[in-house]
Amino acid sequence: MEPSDPRLVDLWPAGSHSKEQEAVTLSRQLQQTAMVCLLQDQFFIRHKLSTFEALLMVIYNLSHNESVDQGWALLGMALNIGIALRCNVDSQGLNHLETERRRRCWVGILTLHTYQAILFRDIDMTFLLDIKTTMPADVNDADITQEGISRPSSSPTQMSVMMFKARLFRISTQICHHISGPSRLEIEPLNKFDATIAEEQQRWDSTYLVDGAPNILDSSYAYWCILQTYAHQLYLLLHRPFRHSQSSYFLATSRERCIASSAALLGIHRQIYEVPLLRPYLWLLRGVTSLKALHAAVALNSCLLDMSPSFDSSSYREELNLLVLRMKSLSRRSAICLKAHRILLQLQTQFGAENPQLPNSGTRIESTIEDWTDMREWFGPDLFNWNLDNVGNLPAV
């Protein structure tokens, strides 16, 4: 909500001048209140489906507006509560409505683990794929009653995006398991996973686009954008070992793939920020989506530095400059965007159009960029030292 929204007027303290900061404070107070309500309901020991649904929403909020690692412990608890409530199996005696609620909660658990799988890539989550379960019906809420489930009243349905996210969890878990082991340097798995991601993208196109173009009549295009950010993030993770010419495993096609996916992520970030149709989803840019944009920015800069001087990088540099401005604007409400903006300012200084190359610093810059893409290390406010030298390295202590 915009700070000027009339529904918020009565909530601002008297004489308040920083409405942006007040909005952040109010949001966190509401989040803390939600946690207090869960504690009052003794969710640790009293497992109820309604409380469980609320817990999943709190974790979703933490993942998107604070940081993914802050919801890590709660997510492990939620997994066990979901098992205790038998959300992964169909219990006898439940009507269709109660059964679908449980199935949807289990999909919620899986999709929340997708963020963890991508950021904590050295943790093997394939065990979740071995838990047999029945997926929820791909229908709208109104299509489900206690007596039965009707045929979908529209296509795509309210659940379609969740079904796609459940498939993405399986794919991302397999990919992150692959890139954490020795097979990450093999070409055959690289090509196999590339094809798998591309196949998913075709599914999204056929579901959410009309003749290859956005549907301007509803918000389904937003779901397409959200799903695409996962795909391009996975492309960057897969092709990372092959993208730089200094690597003994260098593939020119991988560098091209990284440039294309980075540009796509920056483009989606810009659309969510600028396009009126996507305005209700602007809050996505205050968390995970901006993390992906930062990853795209550092990967793109790394690839552009590696290109020959004849390569025209002006359009990509312009996208990076626009990202810096967006992150500055978003930083008023987002600690993640504030930190991302500081990193991007360093990149802009070092790799801007006026100074595209710094002599004898390629390896050091590449190493620094690789450090920056380990996004776990700069979630905490005091974990990153911003006093970098002129090539972005930390000074000796």
CSV table of C-alpha atoms in Angstrom, one decimal, residues 3-342:
chain,number,residue,atom,x,y,z
A,3,PRO,CA,1.9,5.6,2.3
A,4,SER,CA,-0.7,8.1,1.1
A,5,ASP,CA,-3.4,5.5,1.0
A,6,PRO,CA,-6.4,7.0,2.9
A,7,ARG,CA,-7.0,3.7,4.7
A,8,LEU,CA,-3.7,4.2,6.5
A,9,VAL,CA,-4.2,7.8,7.7
A,10,ASP,CA,-5.5,6.9,11.2
A,11,LEU,CA,-2.6,4.5,11.8
A,12,TRP,CA,0.2,7.1,11.4
A,13,PRO,CA,1.6,8.7,14.6
A,14,ALA,CA,0.8,12.4,15.1
A,15,GLY,CA,3.4,14.6,13.4
A,16,SER,CA,4.9,11.7,11.5
A,17,HIS,CA,7.0,12.9,8.6
A,18,SER,CA,8.5,9.6,7.3
A,19,LYS,CA,5.5,7.7,6.0
A,20,GLU,CA,7.7,5.2,4.2
A,21,GLN,CA,9.5,4.2,7.4
A,22,GLU,CA,6.2,4.2,9.3
A,23,ALA,CA,4.9,1.7,6.8
A,24,VAL,CA,7.8,-0.6,7.5
A,25,THR,CA,7.3,-0.3,11.2
A,26,LEU,CA,3.6,-1.0,11.0
A,27,SER,CA,4.2,-4.0,8.8
A,28,ARG,CA,6.6,-5.5,11.3
A,29,GLN,CA,4.3,-4.8,14.2
A,30,LEU,CA,1.5,-6.7,12.4
A,31,GLN,CA,4.0,-9.5,11.8
A,32,GLN,CA,5.0,-9.6,15.4
A,33,THR,CA,1.3,-9.6,16.4
A,34,ALA,CA,0.7,-12.6,14.1
A,35,MET,CA,3.5,-14.5,15.9
A,36,VAL,CA,2.0,-13.6,19.3
A,37,CYS,CA,-1.3,-15.0,18.2
A,38,LEU,CA,0.4,-18.2,17.1
A,39,LEU,CA,2.1,-18.4,20.5
A,40,GLN,CA,-1.2,-17.8,22.3
A,41,ASP,CA,-2.7,-20.6,20.4
A,42,GLN,CA,0.2,-22.8,21.6
A,43,PHE,CA,1.0,-23.9,18.0
A,44,PHE,CA,4.1,-25.7,19.3
A,45,ILE,CA,2.0,-28.4,20.9
A,46,ARG,CA,-1.6,-27.9,19.8
A,47,HIS,CA,-1.7,-28.7,16.1
A,48,LYS,CA,-4.7,-27.3,14.3
A,49,LEU,CA,-5.1,-26.9,10.5
A,50,SER,CA,-6.2,-23.2,10.8
A,51,THR,CA,-3.1,-22.4,13.0
A,52,PHE,CA,-1.0,-24.4,10.6
A,53,GLU,CA,-2.3,-22.3,7.6
A,54,ALA,CA,-1.5,-19.1,9.5
A,55,LEU,CA,2.0,-20.4,10.2
A,56,LEU,CA,2.7,-21.0,6.6
A,57,MET,CA,1.5,-17.4,5.7
A,58,VAL,CA,3.9,-16.0,8.4
A,59,ILE,CA,6.8,-18.0,6.9
A,60,TYR,CA,5.9,-16.8,3.4
A,61,ASN,CA,5.9,-13.2,4.7
A,62,LEU,CA,9.3,-13.6,6.4
A,63,SER,CA,10.8,-15.2,3.2
A,64,HIS,CA,9.6,-12.3,1.0
A,65,ASN,CA,10.0,-9.3,3.2
A,66,GLU,CA,12.7,-10.1,5.7
A,67,SER,CA,15.0,-12.9,4.6
A,68,VAL,CA,14.7,-16.5,3.6
A,69,ASP,CA,16.9,-17.7,6.5
A,70,GLN,CA,14.7,-16.1,9.1
A,71,GLY,CA,11.9,-18.5,8.2
A,72,TRP,CA,14.3,-21.5,8.2
A,73,ALA,CA,13.6,-22.8,11.7
A,74,LEU,CA,9.9,-22.2,11.5
A,75,LEU,CA,9.7,-24.0,8.2
A,76,GLY,CA,11.3,-27.1,9.7
A,77,MET,CA,8.7,-26.9,12.5
A,78,ALA,CA,5.9,-26.5,9.9
A,79,LEU,CA,7.1,-29.6,8.0
A,80,ASN,CA,6.7,-31.7,11.2
A,81,ILE,CA,3.4,-30.1,12.0
A,82,GLY,CA,2.2,-30.9,8.5
A,83,ILE,CA,3.2,-34.5,9.0
A,84,ALA,CA,1.5,-34.6,12.4
A,85,LEU,CA,-1.7,-33.3,10.7
A,86,ARG,CA,-1.3,-35.9,8.0
A,87,CYS,CA,-1.3,-33.4,5.2
A,88,ASN,CA,0.9,-35.6,3.1
A,89,VAL,CA,-1.6,-38.5,3.2
A,90,ASP,CA,-5.3,-38.8,2.7
A,91,SER,CA,-7.0,-39.7,6.0
A,92,GLN,CA,-10.3,-41.6,6.2
A,93,GLY,CA,-13.4,-39.8,7.2
A,94,LEU,CA,-12.5,-36.4,5.8
A,95,ASN,CA,-14.7,-34.6,3.3
A,96,HIS,CA,-13.4,-33.2,0.1
A,97,LEU,CA,-13.0,-29.7,1.5
A,98,GLU,CA,-10.9,-30.8,4.4
A,99,THR,CA,-8.8,-33.1,2.2
A,100,GLU,CA,-8.0,-30.4,-0.3
A,101,ARG,CA,-7.1,-28.0,2.5
A,102,ARG,CA,-4.5,-30.4,3.7
A,103,ARG,CA,-3.2,-31.1,0.2
A,104,ARG,CA,-2.8,-27.4,-0.4
A,105,CYS,CA,-0.9,-27.0,2.8
A,106,TRP,CA,1.5,-29.7,1.8
A,107,VAL,CA,2.2,-27.9,-1.5
A,108,GLY,CA,2.7,-24.7,0.5
A,109,ILE,CA,5.4,-26.5,2.5
A,110,LEU,CA,7.1,-27.7,-0.7
A,111,THR,CA,7.1,-24.3,-2.4
A,112,LEU,CA,8.5,-22.6,0.7
A,113,HIS,CA,11.3,-25.1,0.6
A,114,THR,CA,12.1,-23.9,-2.9
A,115,TYR,CA,13.6,-20.7,-1.6
A,116,GLN,CA,15.7,-22.7,0.8
A,117,ALA,CA,16.9,-25.1,-1.9
A,118,ILE,CA,18.2,-22.2,-4.1
A,119,LEU,CA,19.9,-20.2,-1.3
A,120,PHE,CA,21.2,-23.1,0.8
A,121,ARG,CA,22.4,-25.1,-2.2
A,122,ASP,CA,24.7,-27.3,-0.1
A,123,ILE,CA,21.8,-28.8,1.9
A,124,ASP,CA,20.3,-31.8,0.2
A,125,MET,CA,16.5,-31.6,0.3
A,126,THR,CA,15.7,-34.5,-2.0
A,127,PHE,CA,14.3,-36.4,1.0
A,128,LEU,CA,11.1,-34.3,0.5
A,129,LEU,CA,10.7,-35.8,-2.9
A,130,ASP,CA,10.6,-39.3,-1.4
A,131,ILE,CA,7.6,-38.4,0.7
A,132,LYS,CA,4.6,-39.8,-1.3
A,133,THR,CA,1.6,-37.5,-1.4
A,134,THR,CA,-1.3,-36.6,-3.5
A,135,MET,CA,-1.3,-33.2,-5.2
A,136,PRO,CA,-4.3,-30.9,-4.7
A,137,ALA,CA,-6.9,-30.5,-7.5
A,138,ASP,CA,-6.1,-27.7,-10.0
A,139,VAL,CA,-9.4,-25.9,-9.4
A,140,ASN,CA,-10.7,-22.7,-8.0
A,141,ASP,CA,-11.9,-22.4,-4.4
A,142,ALA,CA,-15.5,-22.2,-5.5
A,143,ASP,CA,-15.1,-25.6,-7.3
A,144,ILE,CA,-14.6,-27.4,-4.0
A,145,THR,CA,-17.4,-28.4,-1.6
A,146,GLN,CA,-17.7,-30.9,1.1
A,147,GLU,CA,-19.6,-33.2,-1.3
A,148,GLY,CA,-17.1,-33.1,-4.2
A,149,ILE,CA,-14.9,-31.2,-6.6
A,150,SER,CA,-16.4,-29.7,-9.8
A,151,ARG,CA,-14.6,-29.2,-13.1
A,152,PRO,CA,-12.5,-26.0,-13.1
A,153,SER,CA,-14.7,-23.0,-13.6
A,154,SER,CA,-11.9,-21.1,-15.4
A,155,SER,CA,-8.5,-21.7,-16.9
A,156,PRO,CA,-6.0,-21.0,-15.5
A,157,THR,CA,-7.3,-21.6,-12.0
A,158,GLN,CA,-6.4,-20.0,-8.7
A,159,MET,CA,-4.3,-23.1,-8.0
A,160,SER,CA,-2.4,-23.3,-11.3
A,161,VAL,CA,0.5,-21.2,-10.1
A,162,MET,CA,0.9,-23.3,-7.0
A,163,MET,CA,0.9,-26.5,-9.1
A,164,PHE,CA,3.6,-25.0,-11.3
A,165,LYS,CA,5.6,-24.0,-8.1
A,166,ALA,CA,5.3,-27.6,-6.8
A,167,ARG,CA,6.9,-28.8,-10.1
A,168,LEU,CA,9.5,-26.1,-9.7
A,169,PHE,CA,10.4,-27.4,-6.2
A,170,ARG,CA,11.1,-30.8,-7.6
A,171,ILE,CA,13.2,-29.4,-10.5
A,172,SER,CA,15.1,-26.9,-8.3
A,173,THR,CA,15.9,-29.5,-5.7
A,174,GLN,CA,17.3,-31.9,-8.3
A,175,ILE,CA,19.3,-29.0,-9.9
A,176,CYS,CA,20.7,-27.8,-6.6
A,177,HIS,CA,21.6,-31.3,-5.6
A,178,HIS,CA,23.4,-31.6,-9.0
A,179,ILE,CA,25.4,-28.3,-8.7
A,180,SER,CA,26.5,-29.2,-5.2
A,181,GLY,CA,28.3,-32.3,-6.4
A,182,PRO,CA,31.0,-33.2,-8.9
A,183,SER,CA,28.5,-33.7,-11.8
A,184,ARG,CA,28.1,-29.9,-11.9
A,185,LEU,CA,31.0,-29.8,-14.4
A,186,GLU,CA,29.5,-32.4,-16.8
A,187,ILE,CA,27.8,-31.3,-20.0
A,188,GLU,CA,25.2,-34.1,-20.3
A,189,PRO,CA,23.4,-33.1,-17.0
A,190,LEU,CA,23.7,-29.4,-18.0
A,191,ASN,CA,21.9,-30.1,-21.3
A,192,LYS,CA,19.3,-32.3,-19.6
A,193,PHE,CA,18.3,-29.7,-17.0
A,194,ASP,CA,18.4,-26.9,-19.6
A,195,ALA,CA,15.8,-28.8,-21.5
A,196,THR,CA,13.7,-29.5,-18.4
A,197,ILE,CA,13.6,-25.8,-17.5
A,198,ALA,CA,12.7,-24.8,-21.1
A,199,GLU,CA,9.8,-27.3,-21.1
A,200,GLU,CA,8.4,-25.8,-17.9
A,201,GLN,CA,8.7,-22.3,-19.5
A,202,GLN,CA,6.6,-23.6,-22.5
A,203,ARG,CA,3.9,-24.8,-20.0
A,204,TRP,CA,3.8,-21.4,-18.4
A,205,ASP,CA,3.5,-19.7,-21.8
A,206,SER,CA,0.6,-21.8,-22.9
A,207,THR,CA,-1.2,-21.2,-19.6
A,208,TYR,CA,-0.7,-17.5,-18.9
A,209,LEU,CA,0.0,-15.9,-22.3
A,210,VAL,CA,-2.4,-15.2,-25.1
A,211,ASP,CA,-0.7,-15.8,-28.5
A,212,GLY,CA,2.6,-15.2,-26.8
A,213,ALA,CA,1.6,-11.9,-25.3
A,214,PRO,CA,0.5,-10.8,-21.8
A,215,ASN,CA,-3.2,-11.0,-21.0
A,216,ILE,CA,-4.0,-7.4,-20.0
A,217,LEU,CA,-7.5,-8.3,-18.6
A,218,ASP,CA,-6.3,-10.0,-15.4
A,219,SER,CA,-3.3,-10.6,-13.2
A,220,SER,CA,-2.2,-13.9,-14.7
A,221,TYR,CA,0.8,-12.2,-16.3
A,222,ALA,CA,2.1,-11.5,-12.8
A,223,TYR,CA,2.2,-15.3,-12.2
A,224,TRP,CA,4.1,-15.8,-15.4
A,225,CYS,CA,6.7,-13.2,-14.4
A,226,ILE,CA,7.1,-14.8,-10.9
A,227,LEU,CA,7.6,-18.3,-12.4
A,228,GLN,CA,10.1,-16.9,-14.9
A,229,THR,CA,12.3,-15.5,-12.2
A,230,TYR,CA,12.8,-19.0,-10.8
A,231,ALA,CA,13.6,-20.4,-14.3
A,232,HIS,CA,16.3,-17.8,-15.0
A,233,GLN,CA,17.7,-18.1,-11.5
A,234,LEU,CA,18.2,-21.8,-12.1
A,235,TYR,CA,19.8,-21.1,-15.5
A,236,LEU,CA,22.3,-18.9,-13.8
A,237,LEU,CA,23.1,-21.5,-11.1
A,238,LEU,CA,23.5,-24.2,-13.7
A,239,HIS,CA,25.7,-22.3,-16.1
A,240,ARG,CA,27.9,-20.6,-13.5
A,241,PRO,CA,30.9,-23.0,-13.8
A,242,PHE,CA,31.0,-22.6,-17.6
A,243,ARG,CA,30.3,-18.9,-18.1
A,244,HIS,CA,33.8,-17.3,-17.8
A,245,SER,CA,36.6,-17.7,-20.4
A,246,GLN,CA,39.2,-18.0,-17.6
A,247,SER,CA,37.5,-21.3,-16.5
A,248,SER,CA,38.9,-24.5,-17.9
A,249,TYR,CA,35.3,-25.6,-18.5
A,250,PHE,CA,34.3,-22.4,-20.4
A,251,LEU,CA,31.4,-22.7,-22.9
A,252,ALA,CA,30.5,-19.7,-25.0
A,253,THR,CA,26.9,-20.9,-25.0
A,254,SER,CA,26.8,-20.8,-21.2
A,255,ARG,CA,28.0,-17.2,-21.2
A,256,GLU,CA,25.3,-16.3,-23.7
A,257,ARG,CA,22.7,-18.1,-21.5
A,258,CYS,CA,23.8,-16.2,-18.5
A,259,ILE,CA,23.6,-12.9,-20.3
A,260,ALA,CA,20.2,-13.7,-21.6
A,261,SER,CA,18.8,-14.9,-18.3
A,262,SER,CA,20.4,-12.0,-16.4
A,263,ALA,CA,18.8,-9.5,-18.8
A,264,ALA,CA,15.5,-11.4,-18.5
A,265,LEU,CA,15.5,-11.1,-14.7
A,266,LEU,CA,16.3,-7.4,-14.8
A,267,GLY,CA,13.5,-6.9,-17.3
A,268,ILE,CA,11.0,-8.7,-15.1
A,269,HIS,CA,12.1,-6.7,-12.1
A,270,ARG,CA,11.6,-3.5,-14.1
A,271,GLN,CA,8.2,-4.6,-15.4
A,272,ILE,CA,6.9,-5.3,-11.8
A,273,TYR,CA,8.1,-1.9,-10.8
A,274,GLU,CA,6.7,0.1,-13.7
A,275,VAL,CA,3.7,-1.7,-15.3
A,276,PRO,CA,0.4,-0.6,-13.8
A,277,LEU,CA,-1.1,-4.1,-14.3
A,278,LEU,CA,1.6,-5.5,-12.0
A,279,ARG,CA,1.3,-2.7,-9.3
A,280,PRO,CA,-0.4,-5.0,-6.8
A,281,TYR,CA,2.7,-7.2,-6.9
A,282,LEU,CA,5.2,-4.4,-6.2
A,283,TRP,CA,5.8,-5.8,-2.7
A,284,LEU,CA,7.6,-8.8,-4.3
A,285,LEU,CA,10.5,-6.5,-5.1
A,286,ARG,CA,11.2,-5.9,-1.4
A,287,GLY,CA,12.5,-9.5,-0.9
A,288,VAL,CA,13.3,-12.6,-2.9
A,289,THR,CA,12.7,-11.1,-6.3
A,290,SER,CA,15.2,-8.3,-5.8
A,291,LEU,CA,17.7,-10.9,-4.5
A,292,LYS,CA,17.4,-12.6,-7.8
A,293,ALA,CA,17.8,-9.3,-9.6
A,294,LEU,CA,21.0,-8.7,-7.7
A,295,HIS,CA,22.3,-12.1,-8.6
A,296,ALA,CA,21.5,-11.3,-12.2
A,297,ALA,CA,23.3,-8.0,-12.0
A,298,VAL,CA,26.6,-9.4,-10.7
A,299,ALA,CA,26.4,-12.3,-13.2
A,300,LEU,CA,25.8,-10.0,-16.1
A,301,ASN,CA,28.6,-7.7,-15.1
A,302,SER,CA,30.9,-10.7,-14.9
A,303,CYS,CA,30.0,-11.8,-18.3
A,304,LEU,CA,30.2,-8.4,-19.9
A,305,LEU,CA,33.7,-7.9,-18.5
A,306,ASP,CA,34.6,-11.2,-20.2
A,307,MET,CA,33.4,-10.1,-23.6
A,308,SER,CA,35.6,-8.7,-26.4
A,309,PRO,CA,35.8,-4.8,-26.6
A,310,SER,CA,33.8,-4.9,-29.8
A,311,PHE,CA,30.7,-6.3,-28.0
A,312,ASP,CA,28.0,-3.7,-27.7
A,313,SER,CA,27.0,-3.7,-24.0
A,314,SER,CA,25.3,-0.4,-23.9
A,315,SER,CA,21.7,-1.7,-23.6
A,316,TYR,CA,22.8,-4.0,-20.7
A,317,ARG,CA,24.6,-1.2,-19.0
A,318,GLU,CA,21.4,0.9,-19.2
A,319,GLU,CA,19.4,-1.9,-17.6
A,320,LEU,CA,21.9,-2.1,-14.8
A,321,ASN,CA,21.8,1.7,-14.2
A,322,LEU,CA,18.0,1.5,-14.1
A,323,LEU,CA,18.2,-1.3,-11.5
A,324,VAL,CA,20.4,0.9,-9.3
A,325,LEU,CA,17.7,3.6,-9.3
A,326,ARG,CA,15.0,1.1,-8.6
A,327,MET,CA,16.9,-0.4,-5.7
A,328,LYS,CA,17.5,3.0,-4.3
A,329,SER,CA,13.7,3.7,-4.4
A,330,LEU,CA,12.8,0.3,-2.9
A,331,SER,CA,15.5,0.6,-0.1
A,332,ARG,CA,13.2,3.0,1.8
A,333,ARG,CA,11.1,0.0,2.7
A,334,SER,CA,13.4,-3.0,2.3
A,335,ALA,CA,16.7,-3.8,4.1
A,336,ILE,CA,17.5,-6.3,1.4
A,337,CYS,CA,17.1,-3.6,-1.3
A,338,LEU,CA,19.2,-1.2,0.7
A,339,LYS,CA,22.1,-3.7,0.8
A,340,ALA,CA,21.6,-4.6,-2.8
A,341,HIS,CA,21.8,-0.9,-3.7
A,342,ARG,CA,25.1,-0.6,-1.9
